[in-house]
Each structure stands twice: as C-alpha cells, then as structure tokens.
CSV table of C-alpha atoms in Angstrom, one decimal:
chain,number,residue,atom,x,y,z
A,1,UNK,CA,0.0,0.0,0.0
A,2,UNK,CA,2.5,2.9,1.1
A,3,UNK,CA,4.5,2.4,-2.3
A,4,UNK,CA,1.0,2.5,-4.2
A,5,UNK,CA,0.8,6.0,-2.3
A,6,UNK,CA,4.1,7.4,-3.1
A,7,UNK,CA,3.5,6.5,-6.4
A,8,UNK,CA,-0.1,8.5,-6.3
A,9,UNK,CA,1.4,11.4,-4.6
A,10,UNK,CA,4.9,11.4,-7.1
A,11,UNK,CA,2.1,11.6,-9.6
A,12,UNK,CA,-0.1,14.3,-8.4
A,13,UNK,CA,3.4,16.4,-7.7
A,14,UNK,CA,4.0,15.9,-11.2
A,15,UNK,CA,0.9,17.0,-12.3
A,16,UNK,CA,0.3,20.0,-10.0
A,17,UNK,CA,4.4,21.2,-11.6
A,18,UNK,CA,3.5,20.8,-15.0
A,19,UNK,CA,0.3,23.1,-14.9
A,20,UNK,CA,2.5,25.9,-13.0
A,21,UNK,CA,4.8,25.9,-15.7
A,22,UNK,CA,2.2,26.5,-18.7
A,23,UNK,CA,0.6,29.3,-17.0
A,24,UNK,CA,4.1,31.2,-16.3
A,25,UNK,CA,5.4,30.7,-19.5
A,26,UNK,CA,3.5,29.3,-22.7
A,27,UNK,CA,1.8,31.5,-25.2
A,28,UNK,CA,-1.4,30.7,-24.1
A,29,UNK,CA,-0.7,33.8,-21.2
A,30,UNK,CA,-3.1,36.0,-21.6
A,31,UNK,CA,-1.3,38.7,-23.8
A,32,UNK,CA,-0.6,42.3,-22.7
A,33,UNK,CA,-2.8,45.2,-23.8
A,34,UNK,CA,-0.8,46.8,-27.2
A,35,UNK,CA,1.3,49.1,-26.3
A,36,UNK,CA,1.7,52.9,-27.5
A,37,UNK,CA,4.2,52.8,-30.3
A,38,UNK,CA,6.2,56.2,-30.2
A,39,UNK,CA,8.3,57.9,-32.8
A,40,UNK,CA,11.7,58.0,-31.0
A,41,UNK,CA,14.7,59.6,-32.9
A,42,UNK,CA,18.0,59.1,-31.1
A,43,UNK,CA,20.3,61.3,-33.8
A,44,UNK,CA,19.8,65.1,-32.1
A,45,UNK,CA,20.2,66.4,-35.4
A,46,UNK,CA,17.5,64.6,-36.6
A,47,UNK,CA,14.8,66.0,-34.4
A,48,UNK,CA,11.5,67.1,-36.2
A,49,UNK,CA,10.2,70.1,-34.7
A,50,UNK,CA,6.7,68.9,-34.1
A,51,UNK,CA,6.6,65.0,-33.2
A,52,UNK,CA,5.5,63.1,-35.9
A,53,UNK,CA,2.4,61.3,-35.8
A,54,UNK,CA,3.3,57.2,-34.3
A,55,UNK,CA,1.5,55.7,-37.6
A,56,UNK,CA,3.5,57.5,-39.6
A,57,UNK,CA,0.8,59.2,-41.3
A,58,UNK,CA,0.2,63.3,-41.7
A,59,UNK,CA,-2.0,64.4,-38.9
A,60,UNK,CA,-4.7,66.5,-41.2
A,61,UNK,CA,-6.9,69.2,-39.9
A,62,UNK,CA,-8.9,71.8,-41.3
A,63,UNK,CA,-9.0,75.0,-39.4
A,64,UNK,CA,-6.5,77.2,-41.9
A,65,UNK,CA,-8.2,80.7,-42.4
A,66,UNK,CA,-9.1,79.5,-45.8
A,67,UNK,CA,-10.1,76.2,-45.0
A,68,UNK,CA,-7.5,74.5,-47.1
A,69,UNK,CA,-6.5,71.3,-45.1
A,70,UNK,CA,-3.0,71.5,-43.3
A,71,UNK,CA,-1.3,69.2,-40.9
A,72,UNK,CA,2.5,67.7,-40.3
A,73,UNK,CA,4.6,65.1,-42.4
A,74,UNK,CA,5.6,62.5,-41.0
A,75,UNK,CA,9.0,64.0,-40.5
A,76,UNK,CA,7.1,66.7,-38.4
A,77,UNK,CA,7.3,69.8,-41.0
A,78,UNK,CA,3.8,71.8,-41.4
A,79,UNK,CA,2.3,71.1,-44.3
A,80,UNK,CA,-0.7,72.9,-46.3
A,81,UNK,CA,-2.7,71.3,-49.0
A,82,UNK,CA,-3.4,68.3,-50.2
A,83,UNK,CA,-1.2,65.5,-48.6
A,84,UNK,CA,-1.1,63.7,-51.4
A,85,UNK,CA,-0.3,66.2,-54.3
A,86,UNK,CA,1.7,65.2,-56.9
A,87,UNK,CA,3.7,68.3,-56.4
A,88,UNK,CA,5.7,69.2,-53.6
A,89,UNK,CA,6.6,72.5,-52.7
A,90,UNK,CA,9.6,72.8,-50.2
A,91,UNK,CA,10.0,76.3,-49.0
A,92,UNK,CA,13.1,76.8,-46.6
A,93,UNK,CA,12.2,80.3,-45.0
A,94,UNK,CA,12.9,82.7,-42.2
A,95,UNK,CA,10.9,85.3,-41.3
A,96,UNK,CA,11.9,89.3,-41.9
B,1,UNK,CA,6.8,85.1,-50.9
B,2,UNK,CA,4.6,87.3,-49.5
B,3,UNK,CA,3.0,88.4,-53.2
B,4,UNK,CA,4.0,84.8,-54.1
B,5,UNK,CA,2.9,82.3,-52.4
B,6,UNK,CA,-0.9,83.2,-52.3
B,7,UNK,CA,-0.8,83.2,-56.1
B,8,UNK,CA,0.6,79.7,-56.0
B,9,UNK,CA,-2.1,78.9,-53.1
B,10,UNK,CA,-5.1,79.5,-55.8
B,11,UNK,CA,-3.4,78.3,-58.5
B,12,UNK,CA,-2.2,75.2,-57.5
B,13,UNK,CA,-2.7,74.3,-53.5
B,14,UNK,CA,-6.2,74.9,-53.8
B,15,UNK,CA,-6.9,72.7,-57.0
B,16,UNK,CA,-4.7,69.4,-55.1
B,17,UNK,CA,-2.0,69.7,-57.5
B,18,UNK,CA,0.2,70.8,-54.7
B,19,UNK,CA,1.3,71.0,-50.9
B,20,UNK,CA,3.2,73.5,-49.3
B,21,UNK,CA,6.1,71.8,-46.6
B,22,UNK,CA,7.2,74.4,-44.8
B,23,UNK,CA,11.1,74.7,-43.2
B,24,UNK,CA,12.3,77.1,-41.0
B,25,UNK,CA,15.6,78.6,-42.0
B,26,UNK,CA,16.9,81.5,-39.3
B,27,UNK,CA,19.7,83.9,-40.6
B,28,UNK,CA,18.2,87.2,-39.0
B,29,UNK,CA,18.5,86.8,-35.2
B,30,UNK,CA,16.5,86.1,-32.2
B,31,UNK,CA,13.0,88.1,-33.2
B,32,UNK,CA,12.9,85.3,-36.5
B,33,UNK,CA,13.6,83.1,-33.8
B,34,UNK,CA,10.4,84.2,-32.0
B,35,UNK,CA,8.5,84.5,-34.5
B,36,UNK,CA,9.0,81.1,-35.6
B,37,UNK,CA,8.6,79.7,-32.1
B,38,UNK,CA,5.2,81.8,-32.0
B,39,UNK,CA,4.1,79.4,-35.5
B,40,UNK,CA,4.8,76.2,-33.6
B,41,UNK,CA,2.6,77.5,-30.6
B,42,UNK,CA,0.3,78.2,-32.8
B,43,UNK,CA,0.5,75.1,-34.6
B,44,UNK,CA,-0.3,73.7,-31.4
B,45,UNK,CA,-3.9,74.8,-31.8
B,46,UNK,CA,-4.0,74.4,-35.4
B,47,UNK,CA,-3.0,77.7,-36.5
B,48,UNK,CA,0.0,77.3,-37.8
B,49,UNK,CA,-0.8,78.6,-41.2
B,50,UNK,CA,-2.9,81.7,-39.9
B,51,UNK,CA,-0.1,82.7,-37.6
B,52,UNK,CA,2.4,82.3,-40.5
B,53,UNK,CA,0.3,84.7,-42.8
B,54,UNK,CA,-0.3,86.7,-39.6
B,55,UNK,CA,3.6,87.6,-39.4
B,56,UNK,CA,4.0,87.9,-43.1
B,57,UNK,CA,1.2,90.2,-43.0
B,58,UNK,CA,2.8,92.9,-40.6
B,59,UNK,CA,6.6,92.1,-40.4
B,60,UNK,CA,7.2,95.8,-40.5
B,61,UNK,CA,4.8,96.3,-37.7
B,62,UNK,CA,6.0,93.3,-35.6
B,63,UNK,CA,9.8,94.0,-36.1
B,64,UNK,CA,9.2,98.0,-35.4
B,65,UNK,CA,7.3,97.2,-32.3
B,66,UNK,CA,9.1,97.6,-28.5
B,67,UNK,CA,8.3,94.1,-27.6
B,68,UNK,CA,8.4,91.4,-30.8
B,69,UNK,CA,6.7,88.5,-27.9
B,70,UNK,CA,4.1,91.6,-26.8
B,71,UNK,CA,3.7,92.1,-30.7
B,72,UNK,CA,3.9,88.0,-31.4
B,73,UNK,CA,1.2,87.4,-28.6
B,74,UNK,CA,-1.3,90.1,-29.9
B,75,UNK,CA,-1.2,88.8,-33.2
B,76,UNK,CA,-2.3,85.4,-31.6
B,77,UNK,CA,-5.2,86.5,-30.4
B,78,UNK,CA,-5.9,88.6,-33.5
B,79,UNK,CA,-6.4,85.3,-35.7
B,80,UNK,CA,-8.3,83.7,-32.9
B,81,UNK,CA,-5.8,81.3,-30.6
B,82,UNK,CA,-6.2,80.7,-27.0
B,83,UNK,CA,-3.9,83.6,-25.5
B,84,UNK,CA,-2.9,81.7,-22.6
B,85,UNK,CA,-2.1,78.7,-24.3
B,86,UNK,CA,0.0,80.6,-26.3
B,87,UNK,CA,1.6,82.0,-23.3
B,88,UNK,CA,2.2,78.8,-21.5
B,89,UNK,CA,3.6,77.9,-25.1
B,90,UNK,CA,6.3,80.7,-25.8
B,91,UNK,CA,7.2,81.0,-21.8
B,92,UNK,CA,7.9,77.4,-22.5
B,93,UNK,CA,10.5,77.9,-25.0
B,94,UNK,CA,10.4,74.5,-26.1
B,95,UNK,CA,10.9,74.8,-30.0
B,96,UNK,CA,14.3,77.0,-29.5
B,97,UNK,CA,16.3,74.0,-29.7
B,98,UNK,CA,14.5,72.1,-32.2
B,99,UNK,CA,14.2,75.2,-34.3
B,100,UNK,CA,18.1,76.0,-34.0
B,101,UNK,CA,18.5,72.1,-34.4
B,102,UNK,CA,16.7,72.3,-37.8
B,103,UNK,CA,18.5,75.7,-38.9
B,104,UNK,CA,21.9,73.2,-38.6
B,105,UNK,CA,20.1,70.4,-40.7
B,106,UNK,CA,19.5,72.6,-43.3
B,107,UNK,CA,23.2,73.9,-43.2
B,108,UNK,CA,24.1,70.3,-43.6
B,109,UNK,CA,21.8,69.8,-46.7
B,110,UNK,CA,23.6,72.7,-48.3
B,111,UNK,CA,21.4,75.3,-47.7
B,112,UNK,CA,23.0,78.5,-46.9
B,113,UNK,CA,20.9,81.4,-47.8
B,114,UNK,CA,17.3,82.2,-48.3
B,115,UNK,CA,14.8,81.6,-49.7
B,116,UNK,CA,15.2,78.2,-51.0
B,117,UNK,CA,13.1,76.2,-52.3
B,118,UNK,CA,12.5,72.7,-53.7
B,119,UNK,CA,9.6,71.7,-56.5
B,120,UNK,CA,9.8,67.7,-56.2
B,121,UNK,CA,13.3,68.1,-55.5
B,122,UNK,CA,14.6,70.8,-57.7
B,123,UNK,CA,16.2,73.3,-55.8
B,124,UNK,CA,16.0,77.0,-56.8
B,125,UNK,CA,17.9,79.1,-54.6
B,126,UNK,CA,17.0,83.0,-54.6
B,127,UNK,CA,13.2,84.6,-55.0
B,128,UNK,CA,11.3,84.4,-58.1
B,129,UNK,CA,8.4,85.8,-59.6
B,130,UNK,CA,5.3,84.0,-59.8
B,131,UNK,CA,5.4,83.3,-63.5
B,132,UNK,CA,9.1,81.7,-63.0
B,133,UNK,CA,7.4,79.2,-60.8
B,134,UNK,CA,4.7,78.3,-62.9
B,135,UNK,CA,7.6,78.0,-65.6
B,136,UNK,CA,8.8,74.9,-63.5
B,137,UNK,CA,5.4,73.7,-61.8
B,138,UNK,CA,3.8,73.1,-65.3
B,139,UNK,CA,6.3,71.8,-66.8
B,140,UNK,CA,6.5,69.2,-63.4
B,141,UNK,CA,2.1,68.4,-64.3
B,142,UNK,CA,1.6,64.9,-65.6
C-alpha cells in the first residue's frame, strides 16, 4: 500500500508542476494590452520640430483661415494642402 | 513670398496639385527666432498657417514694435488662438532648440541662404516671380 501511495502522490506532484509551468510561460498567457508605439529619434540632429504622428501618417486638420487642409509630415514639417499632391513645394524660409 | 505664395495657393494648392512643406531657415536673429517659435505654438492649436500669414502680413509692424513677444502674442489672439495657451507655449521655450537644431540640418543639406526652395526636389535658390514658378510647376504636371 505505502508504495501505491508514493506513487499516487509522485504523480499528483508531477501533475500540479507541469500546470505551473504553462501558465508562467506558454503562449497561451493571456497577452498584454498593445502598447503605445512612439516615434523615438535618437540622432539630435535629426529631431523634427513637431513629433510626428506614431502611424507615420500626416495628422490632417482643417481649421486654416481659408479652410485648405494643413497638418504635419511624418517628419514633423507643417504642411498645407493636399497630402497627397503630386507636387511638392519645399520652402526653406525665415521670417523678416 | 509674401505676393507669391498666395498666387501659388489658388493656383495650384487649392486645385490638389500641390502642398506646401514648410522649413524654418533663421539667418536674421532672435525676433525670426520668435517668430517662428510663435508658429509652432500656434500650430499647437491648429493655427499654424494663420499665424504664418499673420507675421508675413505685418513684419514691418511686428519687427518695429518695443516688444516682438508683446507684438507676437497680440497677433495670436488677432487670428483667434487661445492667449494663454499661447503664453504657456512661448514661456515654454520649447521649440528653440528644435528650431536651431533644424537651422543646422539645413546647413548640412547645403542650404546656406534664403529663400530656398524645392519643387519635387529641384532646388531653386534665390526669389522668383510667380510666373518663373509656374515656368517649373507646369512643366512638373503629368
């Protein structure tokens, strides 16, 4: 009878070990919630002005005085018009 | 640009064909400086644009005036931004380095004076008339 038992308890050790180790590390842990992707540049002279928008997209709004749509690039540079404009006007300016 | 670019506005920005991207280049001291750190503030609130035209508009009044922040701030409010957002924003001081940091990336990229500009890449260094960039803009159209 008592090696029937230490068999029965070796066994239920065994089983009680291998369910502790699939909940601590198996994929079927329930998964964190996403997290926030951030634009990060690490080369200072690389830094956009405004940060860029984390999907990479232009952030587009419509509240020019003439209602023409403006936003930022992705690199962070303000932008006026239509984002996707086959023509790109660049203008490097300072003012007075 | 201050004849120019609302000419190319209508004639192009306005019918899609084109977007401006603007990039701030400093060569005249501390109140461009300001004046471009009042832009992002105003940017903040989606103004960027107005407050851009707003300074373009009276440069001779804003650069005459005893106070260009005093002069900046009023001009805020003018177009309709939240004054003490603004404020917060230029007490802040937190484009300066950004601003100066961009001013050094364009010195890297080769440009040295202003204006510059680039139509899909082509760089034309100096101001032009209207007509000289419609010369290059319609030749550009598909």
């Amino acid at each position: 009878m008592s090696i029937i038992r230490i068999v029965g308890i070796s066994l239920f050790i065994c089983i009680l070990a291998n369910c502790g180790s699939q909940s601590a590390g198996s994929p079927l842990a329930t998964p964190r919630p996403s997290a926030t992707v951030q634009t990060t540049n690490t080369d200072a002279t690389n830094t956009p002005i405004v940060a860029a928008d984390a999907t990479n997209q232009p952030t587009v709004v419509a509240n020019t005085p003439d209602s023409l749509a403006s936003g930022l690039t992705p690199e962070g540079y303000h932008v006026l018009g239509d984002m996707a404009a086959p023509i790109t006007f660049v203008d490097y300016s300072d003012y007075f | 640009m201050l004849e120019v670019e609302p000419k190319l506005i209508d004639a192009y920005v306005r019918t899609g064909k084109m977007r401006i991207i603007v990039r701030p280049l400093f060569q005249t001291g501390e109140d461009a400086l300001l004046a471009a750190h009042a832009s992002e503030c105003a940017g903040e609130q989606q103004h960027y644009f107005a407050m851009r035209t707003a300074i373009y508009a009276d440069q001779g009044g804003l650069y005459a005036a005893e106070s260009m922040t005093a002069g900046l701030a009023q001009r805020a409010r003018d177009i309709g931004i939240n004054g003490d957002e603004f404020d917060r924003c230029m007490q802040s001081d937190k484009y300066r380095l950004p601003l100066l940091t961009e001013y050094t990336r364009a010195k890297d990229a080769g440009i040295v004076s202003r204006p510059v500009f680039e139509i899909n890449g082509q760089r034309i260094i100096g101001a032009r008339q209207f007509t000289e960039f419609t010369d290059i803009i319609d030749h550009l159209k598909p």
